[in-house]
Tab-separated table of C-alpha atoms and ligand atoms in Angstrom:
chain	number	residue	atom	x	y	z
A	1	UNK	CA	8.878	6.585	-21.283
A	2	UNK	CA	9.315	9.373	-20.063
A	3	UNK	CA	12.407	10.202	-17.652
A	4	UNK	CA	11.417	9.679	-14.723
A	5	UNK	CA	11.275	12.334	-12.244
A	6	UNK	CA	12.727	10.193	-9.034
A	7	UNK	CA	15.475	8.466	-9.367
A	8	UNK	CA	16.657	6.195	-6.424
A	9	UNK	CA	20.096	4.892	-7.829
A	10	UNK	CA	21.647	2.072	-4.845
A	11	UNK	CA	20.599	3.551	-1.635
A	12	UNK	CA	21.591	2.118	1.088
A	13	UNK	CA	21.207	3.588	4.461
A	14	UNK	CA	23.042	2.087	7.542
A	15	UNK	CA	22.771	2.813	11.002
A	16	UNK	CA	24.479	1.986	13.943
A	17	UNK	CA	23.694	-2.636	14.237
A	18	UNK	CA	20.650	-1.506	11.627
A	19	UNK	CA	20.819	-1.935	7.512
A	20	UNK	CA	17.999	0.464	7.844
A	21	UNK	CA	18.198	1.307	3.545
A	22	UNK	CA	19.752	-1.743	1.587
A	23	UNK	CA	20.691	-0.858	-1.775
A	24	UNK	CA	17.566	0.436	-3.188
A	25	UNK	CA	16.382	0.885	-7.065
A	26	UNK	CA	13.228	2.489	-8.246
A	27	UNK	CA	12.596	4.976	-10.512
A	28	UNK	CA	9.053	7.263	-10.371
A	29	UNK	CA	7.548	8.847	-13.399
A	30	UNK	CA	5.958	12.193	-13.811
A	31	UNK	CA	2.323	12.782	-12.178
A	32	UNK	CA	2.777	8.947	-11.099
A	33	UNK	CA	1.122	9.002	-7.544
A	34	UNK	CA	4.026	5.776	-6.121
A	35	UNK	CA	2.964	4.115	-2.773
A	36	UNK	CA	6.102	2.496	-0.174
A	37	UNK	CA	4.239	0.121	1.388
A	38	UNK	CA	5.740	-2.155	3.929
A	39	UNK	CA	5.470	-3.355	8.089
A	40	UNK	CA	7.130	-0.677	10.912
A	41	UNK	CA	10.378	-0.322	10.692
A	42	UNK	CA	11.380	-1.646	7.110
A	43	UNK	CA	12.896	1.641	5.773
A	44	UNK	CA	9.954	3.689	4.026
A	45	UNK	CA	10.366	6.187	6.587
A	46	UNK	CA	14.572	6.167	6.086
A	47	UNK	CA	14.217	6.560	2.130
A	48	UNK	CA	11.467	8.731	2.219
A	49	UNK	CA	13.734	11.710	3.711
A	50	UNK	CA	17.350	10.641	2.078
A	51	UNK	CA	15.033	11.557	-1.103
A	52	UNK	CA	14.091	15.297	0.550
A	53	UNK	CA	17.515	15.078	2.037
A	54	UNK	CA	16.944	15.524	5.916
A	55	UNK	CA	19.204	12.363	5.604
A	56	UNK	CA	22.371	11.464	4.080
A	57	UNK	CA	22.294	7.779	2.147
A	58	UNK	CA	25.054	6.054	2.733
A	59	UNK	CA	25.907	4.963	-0.535
A	60	UNK	CA	23.823	5.342	-3.160
A	61	UNK	CA	22.119	9.014	-5.034
A	62	UNK	CA	19.225	10.174	-5.338
A	63	UNK	CA	18.108	12.112	-9.331
A	64	UNK	CA	15.210	14.519	-9.008
A	65	UNK	CA	13.948	15.930	-12.505
A	66	UNK	CA	17.775	14.511	-13.922
A	67	UNK	CA	20.076	16.536	-11.583
A	68	UNK	CA	22.528	14.152	-9.025
A	69	UNK	CA	20.962	15.585	-4.705
A	70	UNK	CA	23.759	14.380	-3.013
A	71	UNK	CA	24.912	18.511	-2.527
A	72	UNK	CA	21.392	19.458	-2.622
A	73	UNK	CA	20.216	20.817	0.860
A	74	UNK	CA	15.866	19.928	1.649
A	75	UNK	CA	15.228	23.652	1.249
A	76	UNK	CA	16.740	23.355	-2.754
A	77	UNK	CA	15.360	20.409	-3.451
A	78	UNK	CA	12.281	20.734	-5.996
A	79	UNK	CA	10.534	18.641	-3.087
A	80	UNK	CA	7.379	18.908	-0.324
A	81	UNK	CA	7.203	16.925	2.983
A	82	UNK	CA	3.996	15.930	4.592
A	83	UNK	CA	4.752	15.093	8.229
A	84	UNK	CA	2.878	12.016	9.950
A	85	UNK	CA	1.946	14.683	12.582
A	86	UNK	CA	0.423	17.469	10.295
A	87	UNK	CA	2.684	20.410	12.513
A	88	UNK	CA	0.493	23.334	11.968
A	89	UNK	CA	0.635	26.839	14.326
A	90	UNK	CA	-1.499	26.953	16.057
A	91	UNK	CA	-1.886	30.623	17.130
A	92	UNK	CA	-1.946	31.473	12.943
A	93	UNK	CA	-5.211	31.373	10.687
A	94	UNK	CA	-5.312	28.240	8.100
A	95	UNK	CA	-3.886	31.315	6.009
A	96	UNK	CA	-1.427	32.648	7.616
A	97	UNK	CA	-0.173	28.787	7.962
A	98	UNK	CA	-0.253	28.525	4.292
A	99	UNK	CA	1.677	32.044	3.619
A	100	UNK	CA	4.580	30.875	6.279
A	101	UNK	CA	6.080	29.191	3.869
A	102	UNK	CA	6.720	30.993	0.763
A	103	UNK	CA	7.361	34.585	3.960
A	104	UNK	CA	10.051	33.107	5.367
A	105	UNK	CA	12.401	32.416	1.234
A	106	UNK	CA	11.002	35.945	0.432
A	107	UNK	CA	7.985	35.545	-2.137
A	108	UNK	CA	7.055	38.746	-2.956
A	109	UNK	CA	3.874	40.235	-0.905
A	110	UNK	CA	1.820	40.524	-3.723
A	111	UNK	CA	2.369	37.004	-5.137
A	112	UNK	CA	1.510	35.812	-1.181
A	113	UNK	CA	-2.307	36.648	-1.777
A	114	UNK	CA	-3.015	34.177	-4.685
A	115	UNK	CA	-1.043	31.382	-4.306
A	116	UNK	CA	-2.889	30.824	-0.373
A	117	UNK	CA	-5.688	31.448	-2.256
A	118	UNK	CA	-4.949	29.248	-4.925
A	119	UNK	CA	-3.841	26.038	-2.377
A	120	UNK	CA	-6.743	26.342	-0.364
A	121	UNK	CA	-8.963	26.098	-4.005
A	122	UNK	CA	-7.198	22.556	-3.862
A	123	UNK	CA	-7.972	21.431	-0.819
A	124	UNK	CA	-11.233	22.826	-0.284
A	125	UNK	CA	-10.493	25.136	2.481
A	126	UNK	CA	-11.067	28.485	1.087
A	127	UNK	CA	-14.551	29.093	2.939
A	128	UNK	CA	-12.433	28.767	6.166
A	129	UNK	CA	-9.573	30.805	5.274
A	130	UNK	CA	-9.723	32.977	9.020
A	131	UNK	CA	-10.572	29.960	10.979
A	132	UNK	CA	-7.383	29.112	13.352
A	133	UNK	CA	-6.427	25.794	14.128
A	134	UNK	CA	-8.910	24.602	17.050
A	135	UNK	CA	-11.748	25.599	14.799
A	136	UNK	CA	-11.545	22.849	12.567
A	137	UNK	CA	-11.363	19.270	12.393
A	138	UNK	CA	-8.547	16.606	11.584
A	139	UNK	CA	-9.621	15.880	8.366
A	140	UNK	CA	-9.352	20.174	7.959
A	141	UNK	CA	-6.750	19.991	9.906
A	142	UNK	CA	-4.421	17.384	7.504
A	143	UNK	CA	-6.169	19.622	4.829
A	144	UNK	CA	-4.115	22.305	5.554
A	145	UNK	CA	-0.742	20.767	6.177
A	146	UNK	CA	-1.429	19.773	2.674
A	147	UNK	CA	-2.196	23.722	0.850
A	148	UNK	CA	1.383	23.960	3.315
A	149	UNK	CA	3.120	22.126	1.512
A	150	UNK	CA	1.509	22.517	-1.862
A	151	UNK	CA	1.553	26.443	-1.945
A	152	UNK	CA	4.916	25.974	-2.405
A	153	UNK	CA	4.808	24.443	-5.878
A	154	UNK	CA	6.919	21.317	-5.567
A	155	UNK	CA	8.132	18.531	-8.193
A	156	UNK	CA	7.295	15.504	-5.593
A	157	UNK	CA	5.379	15.579	-2.471
A	158	UNK	CA	6.189	13.543	-0.331
A	159	UNK	CA	3.646	12.248	2.351
A	160	UNK	CA	4.750	9.707	5.453
A	161	UNK	CA	1.919	8.078	7.207
A	162	UNK	CA	-0.757	10.969	6.357
A	163	UNK	CA	-3.617	9.900	7.685
A	164	UNK	CA	-2.514	8.059	10.380
A	165	UNK	CA	-3.677	10.188	13.140
A	166	UNK	CA	-7.691	10.092	11.195
A	167	UNK	CA	-10.103	7.232	12.208
A	168	UNK	CA	-11.555	4.467	9.554
A	169	UNK	CA	-14.326	6.421	7.887
A	170	UNK	CA	-12.357	9.921	7.478
A	171	UNK	CA	-9.292	8.583	6.331
A	172	UNK	CA	-11.198	6.300	3.598
A	173	UNK	CA	-12.636	9.702	1.992
A	174	UNK	CA	-9.307	11.652	2.347
A	175	UNK	CA	-7.965	8.330	0.952
A	176	UNK	CA	-10.007	9.287	-1.946
A	177	UNK	CA	-9.711	12.754	-1.875
A	178	UNK	CA	-6.057	12.606	-1.534
A	179	UNK	CA	-5.959	11.084	-5.316
A	180	UNK	CA	-8.626	13.550	-7.012
A	181	UNK	CA	-6.126	16.307	-5.623
A	182	UNK	CA	-2.609	15.007	-7.515
A	183	UNK	CA	-4.916	13.967	-10.388
A	184	UNK	CA	-5.599	17.152	-11.382
A	185	UNK	CA	-2.731	19.503	-9.683
A	186	UNK	CA	-0.603	16.596	-11.723
A	187	UNK	CA	1.914	16.715	-9.777
A	188	UNK	CA	4.160	13.240	-8.189
A	189	UNK	CA	2.886	12.345	-4.809
A	190	UNK	CA	5.102	10.165	-3.092
A	191	UNK	CA	3.352	7.577	-0.209
A	192	UNK	CA	4.565	6.371	3.154
A	193	UNK	CA	1.787	3.430	4.399
A	194	UNK	CA	2.012	0.585	6.067
A	195	UNK	CA	-1.298	0.359	5.173
A	196	UNK	CA	-1.636	-2.117	2.412
A	197	UNK	CA	-5.131	-0.717	1.591
A	198	UNK	CA	-4.340	2.595	1.539
A	199	UNK	CA	-1.802	1.895	-1.046
A	200	UNK	CA	-4.167	-0.126	-3.132
A	201	UNK	CA	-7.005	2.553	-3.603
A	202	UNK	CA	-4.808	5.200	-4.249
A	203	UNK	CA	-1.068	4.424	-5.381
A	204	UNK	CA	-0.681	3.888	-9.606
A	205	UNK	CA	2.412	1.805	-8.587
A	206	UNK	CA	3.072	0.236	-5.703
A	207	UNK	CA	6.915	-1.197	-3.832
A	208	UNK	CA	6.830	-3.217	-1.523
A	209	UNK	CA	9.167	-3.053	1.203
A	210	UNK	CA	10.749	-5.836	3.860
A	211	UNK	CA	13.733	-5.155	6.035
A	212	UNK	CA	15.473	-2.076	3.860
A	213	UNK	CA	14.850	-3.805	0.499
A	214	UNK	CA	12.001	-3.835	-2.141
A	215	UNK	CA	10.565	-7.241	-2.694
A	216	UNK	CA	8.186	-6.294	-5.382
A	217	UNK	CA	7.235	-2.979	-7.893
A	218	UNK	CA	4.188	-3.231	-9.810
A	219	UNK	CA	0.544	-1.926	-9.769
A	220	UNK	CA	-1.944	-3.110	-6.932
A	221	UNK	CA	-3.720	-5.124	-9.775
A	222	UNK	CA	-0.120	-7.359	-10.152
A	223	UNK	CA	0.455	-6.861	-6.716
A	224	UNK	CA	-2.431	-8.621	-5.466
A	225	UNK	CA	-2.690	-11.024	-7.829
A	226	UNK	CA	0.961	-12.063	-9.474
A	227	UNK	CA	2.533	-11.646	-5.744
A	228	UNK	CA	6.348	-12.786	-5.681
A	229	UNK	CA	7.226	-14.261	-2.917
A	230	UNK	CA	5.195	-15.407	0.165
A	231	UNK	CA	6.328	-11.706	1.886
A	232	UNK	CA	4.461	-10.203	-0.025
A	233	UNK	CA	1.259	-12.591	-0.828
A	234	UNK	CA	1.174	-12.628	2.803
A	235	UNK	CA	1.521	-8.692	2.798
A	236	UNK	CA	-1.043	-7.846	0.182
A	237	UNK	CA	-4.411	-8.871	1.399
A	238	UNK	CA	-5.015	-12.066	2.819
A	239	UNK	CA	-4.359	-15.423	1.431
A	240	UNK	CA	-3.902	-19.597	2.286
A	241	UNK	CA	-0.035	-20.308	2.456
A	242	UNK	CA	0.625	-24.054	1.777
A	243	UNK	CA	3.791	-26.267	2.384
A	244	UNK	CA	4.661	-27.589	-0.343
A	245	UNK	CA	7.939	-30.118	-2.649
A	246	UNK	CA	7.777	-30.187	-6.048
A	247	UNK	CA	8.171	-33.388	-7.317
A	248	UNK	CA	9.050	-33.007	-11.154
A	249	UNK	CA	7.105	-31.494	-14.171
A	250	UNK	CA	4.114	-31.985	-16.585
A	251	UNK	CA	3.749	-30.038	-19.504
A	252	UNK	CA	3.454	-26.580	-18.333
A	253	UNK	CA	2.699	-27.773	-15.258
A	254	UNK	CA	4.953	-27.701	-11.867
A	255	UNK	CA	3.742	-31.031	-9.454
A	256	UNK	CA	3.729	-30.167	-6.169
A	257	UNK	CA	2.828	-32.849	-2.857
A	258	UNK	CA	1.662	-31.125	-0.292
A	259	UNK	CA	0.194	-32.304	2.433
A	260	UNK	CA	-4.069	-32.847	2.693
A	261	UNK	CA	-4.021	-31.637	-0.779
A	262	UNK	CA	-1.698	-34.659	-2.455
A	263	UNK	CA	0.222	-34.230	-5.169
A	264	UNK	CA	-1.374	-30.917	-7.409
A	265	UNK	CA	-0.104	-30.175	-11.365
A	266	UNK	CA	-0.210	-26.707	-10.624
A	267	UNK	CA	0.155	-24.130	-14.070
A	268	UNK	CA	3.823	-22.597	-13.650
A	269	UNK	CA	5.887	-20.416	-16.132
A	270	UNK	CA	8.861	-21.195	-15.067
A	271	UNK	CA	10.739	-24.030	-13.498
A	272	UNK	CA	10.831	-24.896	-9.712
A	273	UNK	CA	12.059	-27.562	-7.159
A	274	UNK	CA	13.069	-27.923	-3.972
A	275	UNK	CA	10.372	-27.032	-1.276
A	276	UNK	CA	7.558	-24.272	-2.682
A	277	UNK	CA	4.845	-22.487	-0.858
A	278	UNK	CA	1.845	-22.489	-2.928
A	279	UNK	CA	-0.426	-19.591	-2.162
A	280	UNK	CA	-4.500	-19.211	-3.242
A	281	UNK	CA	-6.730	-16.122	-2.222
A	282	UNK	CA	-9.793	-17.022	0.248
A	283	UNK	CA	-12.568	-15.750	-2.696
A	284	UNK	CA	-10.949	-18.361	-4.794
A	285	UNK	CA	-12.626	-21.168	-3.280
A	286	UNK	CA	-16.108	-22.485	-4.060
A	287	UNK	CA	-17.321	-24.549	-1.095
A	288	UNK	CA	-20.089	-27.676	-2.485
A	289	UNK	CA	-22.183	-29.624	-0.201
A	290	UNK	CA	-20.961	-32.819	-2.403
A	291	UNK	CA	-18.004	-33.824	-4.097
A	292	UNK	CA	-16.448	-31.612	-6.960
A	293	UNK	CA	-16.264	-32.264	-10.097
A	294	UNK	CA	-12.439	-33.596	-11.314
A	295	UNK	CA	-10.006	-31.367	-12.349
A	296	UNK	CA	-10.294	-28.631	-9.559
A	297	UNK	CA	-8.146	-29.140	-6.071
A	298	UNK	CA	-10.258	-29.791	-3.248
A	299	UNK	CA	-11.083	-30.891	0.543
A	300	UNK	CA	-13.193	-31.206	2.671
A	301	UNK	CA	-13.168	-30.790	6.209
A	302	UNK	CA	-15.369	-29.019	8.426
A	303	UNK	CA	-16.535	-25.467	8.883
A	304	UNK	CA	-14.820	-24.730	12.314
A	305	UNK	CA	-15.137	-20.530	12.522
A	306	UNK	CA	-17.762	-18.128	11.021
A	307	UNK	CA	-17.358	-14.260	10.547
A	308	UNK	CA	-20.255	-12.015	9.304
A	309	UNK	CA	-18.972	-9.241	8.181
A	310	UNK	CA	-23.027	-7.924	5.745
A	311	UNK	CA	-21.826	-7.875	2.902
A	312	UNK	CA	-19.284	-11.420	3.188
A	313	UNK	CA	-18.575	-14.076	4.836
A	314	UNK	CA	-15.398	-15.533	6.429
A	315	UNK	CA	-15.496	-18.866	7.129
A	316	UNK	CA	-12.431	-21.521	8.204
A	317	UNK	CA	-12.554	-24.548	7.436
A	318	UNK	CA	-10.198	-27.496	9.007
A	319	UNK	CA	-9.428	-30.303	7.920
A	320	UNK	CA	-8.093	-33.735	8.710
A	321	UNK	CA	-5.108	-33.436	7.581
A	322	UNK	CA	-5.279	-29.844	9.730
A	323	UNK	CA	-5.661	-27.120	7.437
A	324	UNK	CA	-6.993	-24.668	8.508
A	325	UNK	CA	-8.332	-23.291	4.733
A	326	UNK	CA	-9.866	-19.177	4.399
A	327	UNK	CA	-12.765	-18.754	2.551
A	328	UNK	CA	-14.554	-15.787	1.723
A	329	UNK	CA	-18.046	-15.788	0.442
A	330	UNK	CA	-20.282	-13.199	-0.661
A	331	UNK	CA	-23.215	-13.544	0.771
A	332	UNK	CA	-25.630	-12.469	-1.427
A	333	UNK	CA	-24.205	-15.498	-3.081
A	334	UNK	CA	-25.674	-17.629	0.145
A	335	UNK	CA	-27.834	-19.809	-1.661
A	336	UNK	CA	-24.498	-22.223	-3.057
A	337	UNK	CA	-23.904	-23.013	0.973
A	338	UNK	CA	-27.823	-22.920	2.280
A	339	UNK	CA	-28.007	-24.702	5.195
A	340	UNK	CA	-24.389	-25.104	6.052
A	341	UNK	CA	-23.871	-24.456	10.083
A	342	UNK	CA	-20.327	-24.285	12.118
A	343	UNK	CA	-19.187	-27.552	12.327
A	344	UNK	CA	-20.283	-28.748	8.799
A	345	UNK	CA	-18.678	-31.115	7.023
A	346	UNK	CA	-18.701	-29.105	3.094
A	347	UNK	CA	-16.304	-29.614	0.273
A	348	UNK	CA	-13.786	-26.657	-0.607
A	349	UNK	CA	-12.688	-26.911	-3.747
A	350	UNK	CA	-10.605	-24.262	-6.320
A	351	UNK	CA	-9.046	-24.443	-9.713
A	352	UNK	CA	-5.079	-25.105	-10.516
A	353	UNK	CA	-4.980	-21.713	-12.196
A	354	UNK	CA	-5.938	-19.229	-9.496
A	355	UNK	CA	-3.134	-21.469	-7.412
A	356	UNK	CA	0.318	-19.343	-7.075
A	357	UNK	CA	3.341	-21.221	-6.564
A	358	UNK	CA	5.936	-18.830	-4.846
A	359	UNK	CA	9.069	-19.931	-4.005
A	360	UNK	CA	10.332	-19.903	-0.596
B	1	ADP	P1	9.288	2.894	8.977
B	1	ADP	O1	9.493	4.545	8.725
B	1	ADP	O2	9.317	1.691	7.981
B	1	ADP	O3	8.933	2.468	9.777
B	1	ADP	P2	11.893	3.396	9.587
B	1	ADP	O4	12.307	3.971	8.465
B	1	ADP	O5	11.567	4.256	10.829
B	1	ADP	O6	11.391	2.329	9.331
B	1	ADP	O7	13.126	2.716	9.996
B	1	ADP	C1	14.378	1.880	10.112
B	1	ADP	C2	14.674	0.938	10.808
B	1	ADP	O8	15.882	1.956	10.961
B	1	ADP	C3	14.130	0.911	12.522
B	1	ADP	O9	15.378	-0.113	12.789
B	1	ADP	C4	14.486	1.975	12.748
B	1	ADP	O10	14.784	1.488	14.369
B	1	ADP	C5	16.045	2.162	12.106
B	1	ADP	N1	15.813	4.057	12.777
B	1	ADP	C6	15.787	4.707	11.551
B	1	ADP	N2	16.052	5.800	11.922
B	1	ADP	C7	17.277	5.958	13.216
B	1	ADP	C8	18.040	6.572	13.446
B	1	ADP	N3	17.819	8.055	13.088
B	1	ADP	N4	19.376	6.226	14.384
B	1	ADP	C9	18.504	4.345	14.015
B	1	ADP	N5	18.230	4.076	13.906
B	1	ADP	C10	17.254	5.040	13.447
B	2	MG	MG1	8.101	5.498	9.258
C-alpha cells in the first residue's frame, strides 16, 4: 500500500466536561474519497478542524504527506477547508472571489488568471466568472466556495457538511458532481456528514463515529452488509434488531434464543456468548401467504402499516409476540404478495445467513 496522505495518530480532544474526539487512529490514502459519518455531536467537525489546524488536539498527532503537523499553522498546511456555510464575498465577482486567496498570499499576477480559470472550469462555472454571488443559485454559490478551495491546489480538501444547505434534489446531483470532481482532479477529499446516503453514495471508505470514537471503518458495501455493531447496523440504512441470548454452538453456527422467533442457528465466524443482537435488513425478508419451507427463519404476523413509495413499499408486520418487523417489497414483484392488505395475516421468512449476529 502507498504511504497515507493523512495519518491521524491517537487523536483525543477534550473540552471542559466533554471528550469530543476519543483516541482516533486512521490512515487516509492518496486520492481517496473518505467520509466521517456519525450523528450530530459525535466529534466530526472537531476532528476535521484538528486536521486543518484550527483546533489543537489534547493528545496525538496529525501527519500530512509524512510530515508531523503539530507546529504547522493552518495556512501552512497543504489542506483547504470548505465550510458548512460557504462563505463567499457578496460584493466581489465570482472570479474575484476565487482569486482572493491567491492574492493575499502574493501569487504573481500572471499566474492568478489562468489558475482562476482552471478552478472555475473544474466546477463548471467558467461562463459565470463576472457574476456576483447574489446572481447565482445555491448550488452555484456552493461551487464558488469549492473553486475558492481548489484554486489553492491543496493535497487534501476538507469538506464539513458541504451540501447541508441545499434542498434534497440539488443535494443528490451535487453528490454525484462532487464524486466526479474528486475522481477527475485526483486529490484526497475528506468529507464530514451526518447523512448516511451522502456518505454511501460518494465515499470510497467511511469511518462511522459514535461519541468521539470510531466504531468501524469500511467501504459502503461492507458497512451495510457486515456492520460490526448494533450502532453501525442501526445508523447505516434500515434494520430489524432482535434481542437474543446465546445458548450454545452447533457446527459453524451459534444457537440463539429470541423471544417470538424461537431457537435459531445463525452462521457466525467467531465465538459468541451471553446477550447479543440479531440484525436483518428489511429487503432480505420475504412475505408469503403460506407457511415457508423448513430451514428458513419464519414467523407469522399481521400487516400493521404499509407505506407506498412508488418503486417500493415498506410494510410493518406485528407478531403475536409483540415483535414489529419492517419488510421492504419491490412493487415490481408485488405479484408475490398480491391480494394482501393491512390487517391480513402473512408469513415472514428469511435465510439464517442473512441474519447478522452482533455483540451488544
Ligand atoms: P459534530 O460535528 O459531529 O456534530 P462537534 O465536533 O461539533 O460534533 O462536537 C463534538 C462535541 O464537542 C460536542 O459535544 C460539542 O458540544 C463539543 N464541542 C465542540 N466544539 C467545542 C468547543 N469549542 N468548546 C466546547 N465544546 C465543544
Ligand atoms: Mg459538525
